[in-house]
Structure formats: structure tokens, C-alpha cells
PDB file of C-alpha atoms in Angstrom:
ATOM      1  CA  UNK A   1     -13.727  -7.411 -11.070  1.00 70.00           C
ATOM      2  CA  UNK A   2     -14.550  -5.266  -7.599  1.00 83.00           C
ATOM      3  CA  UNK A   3     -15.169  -2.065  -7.802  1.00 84.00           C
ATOM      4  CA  UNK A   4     -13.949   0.448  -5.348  1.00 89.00           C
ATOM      5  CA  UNK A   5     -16.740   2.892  -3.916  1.00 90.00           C
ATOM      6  CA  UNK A   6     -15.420   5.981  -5.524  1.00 88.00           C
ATOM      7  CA  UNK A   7     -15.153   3.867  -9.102  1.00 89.00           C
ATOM      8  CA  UNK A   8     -19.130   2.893  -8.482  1.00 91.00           C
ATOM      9  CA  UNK A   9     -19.884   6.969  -7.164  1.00 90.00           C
ATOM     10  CA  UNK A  10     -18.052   7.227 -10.689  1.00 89.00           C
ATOM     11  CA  UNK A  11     -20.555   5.177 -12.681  1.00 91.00           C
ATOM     12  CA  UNK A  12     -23.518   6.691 -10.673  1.00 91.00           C
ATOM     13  CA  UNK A  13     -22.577  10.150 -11.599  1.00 88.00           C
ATOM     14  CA  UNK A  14     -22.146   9.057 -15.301  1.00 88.00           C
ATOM     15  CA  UNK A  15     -25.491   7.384 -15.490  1.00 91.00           C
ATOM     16  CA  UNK A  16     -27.240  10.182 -13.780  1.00 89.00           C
ATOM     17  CA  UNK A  17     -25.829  12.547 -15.755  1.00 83.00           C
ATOM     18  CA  UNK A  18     -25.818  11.459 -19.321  1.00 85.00           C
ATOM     19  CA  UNK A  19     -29.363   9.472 -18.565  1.00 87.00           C
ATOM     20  CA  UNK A  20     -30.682  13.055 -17.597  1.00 83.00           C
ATOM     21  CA  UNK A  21     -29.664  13.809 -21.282  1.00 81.00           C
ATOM     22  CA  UNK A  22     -30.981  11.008 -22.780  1.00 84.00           C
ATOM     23  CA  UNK A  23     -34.384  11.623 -20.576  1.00 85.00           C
ATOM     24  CA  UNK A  24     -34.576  15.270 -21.826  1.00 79.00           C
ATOM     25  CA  UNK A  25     -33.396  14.132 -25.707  1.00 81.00           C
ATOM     26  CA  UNK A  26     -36.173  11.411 -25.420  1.00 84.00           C
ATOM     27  CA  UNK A  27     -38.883  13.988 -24.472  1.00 81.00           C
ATOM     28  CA  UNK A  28     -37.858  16.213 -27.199  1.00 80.00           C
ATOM     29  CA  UNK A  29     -37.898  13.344 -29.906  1.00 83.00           C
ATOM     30  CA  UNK A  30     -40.910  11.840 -28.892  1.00 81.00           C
ATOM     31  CA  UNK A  31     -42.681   9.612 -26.595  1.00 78.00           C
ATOM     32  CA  UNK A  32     -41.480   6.296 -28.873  1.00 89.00           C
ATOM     33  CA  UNK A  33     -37.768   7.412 -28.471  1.00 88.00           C
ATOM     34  CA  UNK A  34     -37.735   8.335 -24.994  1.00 89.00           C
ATOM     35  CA  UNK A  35     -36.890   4.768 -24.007  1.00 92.00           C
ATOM     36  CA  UNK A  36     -33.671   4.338 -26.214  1.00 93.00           C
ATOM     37  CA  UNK A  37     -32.027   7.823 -25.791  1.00 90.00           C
ATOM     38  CA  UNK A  38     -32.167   7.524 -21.806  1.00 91.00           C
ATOM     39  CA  UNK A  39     -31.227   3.905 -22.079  1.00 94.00           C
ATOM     40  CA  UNK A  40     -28.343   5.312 -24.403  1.00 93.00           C
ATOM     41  CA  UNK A  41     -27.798   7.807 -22.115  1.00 90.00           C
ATOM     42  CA  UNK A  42     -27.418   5.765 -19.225  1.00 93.00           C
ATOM     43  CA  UNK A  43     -25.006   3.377 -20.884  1.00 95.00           C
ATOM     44  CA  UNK A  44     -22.816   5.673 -22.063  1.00 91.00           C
ATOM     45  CA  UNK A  45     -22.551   8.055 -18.358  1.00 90.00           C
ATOM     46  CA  UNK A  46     -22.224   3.967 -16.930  1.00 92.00           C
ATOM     47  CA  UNK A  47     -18.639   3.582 -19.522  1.00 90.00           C
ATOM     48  CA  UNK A  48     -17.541   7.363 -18.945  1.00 87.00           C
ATOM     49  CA  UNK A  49     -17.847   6.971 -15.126  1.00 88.00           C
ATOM     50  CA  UNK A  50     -15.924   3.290 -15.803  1.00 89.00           C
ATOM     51  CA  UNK A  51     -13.129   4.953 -17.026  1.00 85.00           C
ATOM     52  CA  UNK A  52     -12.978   7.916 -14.423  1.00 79.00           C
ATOM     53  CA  UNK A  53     -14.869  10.918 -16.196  1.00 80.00           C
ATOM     54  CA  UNK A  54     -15.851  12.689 -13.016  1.00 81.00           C
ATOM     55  CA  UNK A  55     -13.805  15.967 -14.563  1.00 81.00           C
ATOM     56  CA  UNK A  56     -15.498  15.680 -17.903  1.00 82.00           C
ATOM     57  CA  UNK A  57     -19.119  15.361 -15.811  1.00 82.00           C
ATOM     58  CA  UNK A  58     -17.884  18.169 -13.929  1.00 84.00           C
ATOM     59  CA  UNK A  59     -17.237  20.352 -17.127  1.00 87.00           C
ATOM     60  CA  UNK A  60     -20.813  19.272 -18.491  1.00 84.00           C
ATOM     61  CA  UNK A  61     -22.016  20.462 -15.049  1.00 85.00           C
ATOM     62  CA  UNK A  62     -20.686  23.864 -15.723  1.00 90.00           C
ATOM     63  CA  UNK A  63     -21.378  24.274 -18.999  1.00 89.00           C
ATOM     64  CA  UNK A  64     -24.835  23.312 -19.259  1.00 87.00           C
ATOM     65  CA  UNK A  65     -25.542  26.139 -15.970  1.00 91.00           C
ATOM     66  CA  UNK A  66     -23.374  28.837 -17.863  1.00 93.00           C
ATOM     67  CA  UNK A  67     -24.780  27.865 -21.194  1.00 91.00           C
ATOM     68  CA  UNK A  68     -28.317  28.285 -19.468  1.00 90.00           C
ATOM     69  CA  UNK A  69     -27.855  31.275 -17.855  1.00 94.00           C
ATOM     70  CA  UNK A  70     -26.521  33.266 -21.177  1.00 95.00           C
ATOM     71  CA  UNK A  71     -29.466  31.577 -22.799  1.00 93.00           C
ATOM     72  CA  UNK A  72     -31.761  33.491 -20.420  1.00 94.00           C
ATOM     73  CA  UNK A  73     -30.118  36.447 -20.381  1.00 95.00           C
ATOM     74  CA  UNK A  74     -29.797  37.129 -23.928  1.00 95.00           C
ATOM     75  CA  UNK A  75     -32.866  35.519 -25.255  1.00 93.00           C
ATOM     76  CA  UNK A  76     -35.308  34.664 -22.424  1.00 92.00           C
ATOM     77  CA  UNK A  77     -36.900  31.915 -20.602  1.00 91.00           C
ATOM     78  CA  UNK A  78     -37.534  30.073 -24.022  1.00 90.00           C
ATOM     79  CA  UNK A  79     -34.021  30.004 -24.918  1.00 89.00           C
ATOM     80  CA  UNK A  80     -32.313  28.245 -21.871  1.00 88.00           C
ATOM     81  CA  UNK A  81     -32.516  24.561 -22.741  1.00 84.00           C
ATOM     82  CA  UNK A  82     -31.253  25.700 -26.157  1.00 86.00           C
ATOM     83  CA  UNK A  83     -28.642  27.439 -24.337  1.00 88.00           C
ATOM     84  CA  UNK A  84     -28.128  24.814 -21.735  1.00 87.00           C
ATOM     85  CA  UNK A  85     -27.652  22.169 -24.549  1.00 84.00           C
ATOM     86  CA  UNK A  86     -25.355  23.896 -26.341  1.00 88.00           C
ATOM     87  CA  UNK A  87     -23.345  25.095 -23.310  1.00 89.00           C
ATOM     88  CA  UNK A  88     -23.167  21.668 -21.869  1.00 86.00           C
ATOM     89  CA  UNK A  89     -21.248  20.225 -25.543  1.00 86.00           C
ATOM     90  CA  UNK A  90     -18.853  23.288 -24.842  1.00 90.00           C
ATOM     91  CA  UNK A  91     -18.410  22.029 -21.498  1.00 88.00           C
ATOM     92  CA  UNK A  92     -17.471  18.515 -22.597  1.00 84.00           C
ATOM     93  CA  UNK A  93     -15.330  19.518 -25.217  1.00 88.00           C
ATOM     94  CA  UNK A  94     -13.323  21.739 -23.311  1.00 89.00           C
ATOM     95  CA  UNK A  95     -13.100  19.260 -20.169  1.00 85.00           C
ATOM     96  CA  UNK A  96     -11.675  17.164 -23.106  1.00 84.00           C
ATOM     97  CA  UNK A  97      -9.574  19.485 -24.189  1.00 87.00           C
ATOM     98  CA  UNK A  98      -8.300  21.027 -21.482  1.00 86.00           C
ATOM     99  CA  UNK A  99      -7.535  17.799 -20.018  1.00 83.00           C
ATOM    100  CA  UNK A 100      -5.575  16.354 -22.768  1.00 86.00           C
ATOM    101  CA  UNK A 101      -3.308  19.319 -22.660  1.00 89.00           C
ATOM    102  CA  UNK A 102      -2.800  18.754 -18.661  1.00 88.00           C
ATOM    103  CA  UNK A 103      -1.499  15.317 -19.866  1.00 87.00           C
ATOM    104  CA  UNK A 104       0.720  16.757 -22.386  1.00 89.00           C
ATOM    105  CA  UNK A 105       1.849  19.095 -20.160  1.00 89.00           C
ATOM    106  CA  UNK A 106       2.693  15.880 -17.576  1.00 88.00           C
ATOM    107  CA  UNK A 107       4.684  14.098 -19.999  1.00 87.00           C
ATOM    108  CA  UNK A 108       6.689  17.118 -20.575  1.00 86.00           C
ATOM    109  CA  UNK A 109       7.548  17.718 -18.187  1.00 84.00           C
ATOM    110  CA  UNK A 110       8.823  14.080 -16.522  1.00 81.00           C
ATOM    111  CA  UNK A 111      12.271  13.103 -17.631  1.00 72.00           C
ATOM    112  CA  UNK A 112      13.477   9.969 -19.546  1.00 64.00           C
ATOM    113  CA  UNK A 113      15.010   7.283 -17.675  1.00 66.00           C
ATOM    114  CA  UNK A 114      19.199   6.627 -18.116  1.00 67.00           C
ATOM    115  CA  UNK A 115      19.529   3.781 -20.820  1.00 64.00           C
ATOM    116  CA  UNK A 116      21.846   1.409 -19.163  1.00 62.00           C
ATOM    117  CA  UNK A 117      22.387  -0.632 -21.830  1.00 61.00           C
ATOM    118  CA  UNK A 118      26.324  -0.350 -23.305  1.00 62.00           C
ATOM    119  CA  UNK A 119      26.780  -0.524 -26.955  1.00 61.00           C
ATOM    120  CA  UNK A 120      29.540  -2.160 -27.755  1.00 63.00           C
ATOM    121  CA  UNK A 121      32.443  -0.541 -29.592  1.00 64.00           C
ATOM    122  CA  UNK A 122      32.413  -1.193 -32.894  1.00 61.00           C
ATOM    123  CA  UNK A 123      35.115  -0.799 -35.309  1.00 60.00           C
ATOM    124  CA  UNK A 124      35.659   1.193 -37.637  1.00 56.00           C
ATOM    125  CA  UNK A 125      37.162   0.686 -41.548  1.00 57.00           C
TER     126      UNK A 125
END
């Protein structure tokens, strides 16, 4: 299977993205776990950039800097990776969201191919 460059910028992205969660999860949980969550992390960013994810990275992206920046202006410094956690599983819910209505809205609004099969008459009693 060959990979085009934008599919491996793809998987890039996803593993330095969701590995820089797993890094910071790891240093939260503990020295012993910081292995697994950023190998976790990494695998899963390596599938979501697989499948083409760059919006939902992009709505992490956001969220985590919004999330961040609320955190520190309603609570202080101490409060912005708890803010910056929270705002980037907003982000990746709504990039979810958001883009499963933009595919609903897609299928809407194609139309139905003509059926060109004839039934045949059929008689009636």
C-alpha cells in the first residue's frame, strides 16, 4: 500500500498530536505509565491521520487553545491544562459533530439516480 505525501503529513499530524496527549496524560499518571499512554497516543493520532482526521486535529487544535485561554482567564495560571483538557474533548466532539452533519447535509442534498429498470405489467384479477 503507498501512501501519498499528504496521507503520511496526515499520520504525522495524528501522531504528533494525540502522542502530545498521551506524553502529557503519562506525566500526570506517573512516571511507570508515561510509556503506554504516549505509545497509545501515538497509535491512535497514527489510525486517525490513516483515515484523514486532519479536521478533527484541527478542532482539537482549537479547542484545547480556547479551552486554555478561558481556563486562565477565569481561574488562573493553575487552571489552564484543566481548561485546555477539557476544551480540547469539546473540540473533538464538535469536529465530530459538526462534521457528520456536513455529511448529512451532502447526502441531502444529491439526488437519486433514474431507475431504469421496467417492471413489467402485470395483470390484474
Amino acid at each position: 500500500m503507498k501512501l501519498s505525501p499528504a496521507k503520511i503529513f496526515d499520520v504525522l499530524l495524528g501522531i504528533l498530536g494525540l502522542g502530545t496527549v498521551g506524553l502529557l496524560i503519562g506525566v500526570f499518571m506517573g512516571d511507570g505509565w508515561l510509556p503506554v499512554a504516549l505509545a497509545l497516543g501515538a497509535i491512535l493520532g497514527a489510525g486517525v491521520g490513516l483515515v484523514g482526521g486532519r479536521g478533527f486535529f484541527l478542532s482539537i487544535f482549537i479547542g484545547t487553545i480556547l479551552g486554555g485561554l478561558l481556563a486562565l482567564g477565569v481561574s488562573g495560571a493553575e487552571a489552564v491544562t484543566v481548561g485546555a483538557a477539557s476544551g480540547a474533548a469539546m473540540g473533538g466532539f464538535l469536529g465530530i459533530w459538526i462534521s457528520m452533519l456536513i455529511e448529512t447535509w451532502r447526502q441531502r442534498n444529491q439526488t437519486l439516480p433514474e431507475c431504469d429498470v421496467k417492471h413489467p405489467n402485470h395483470l390484474q384479477p
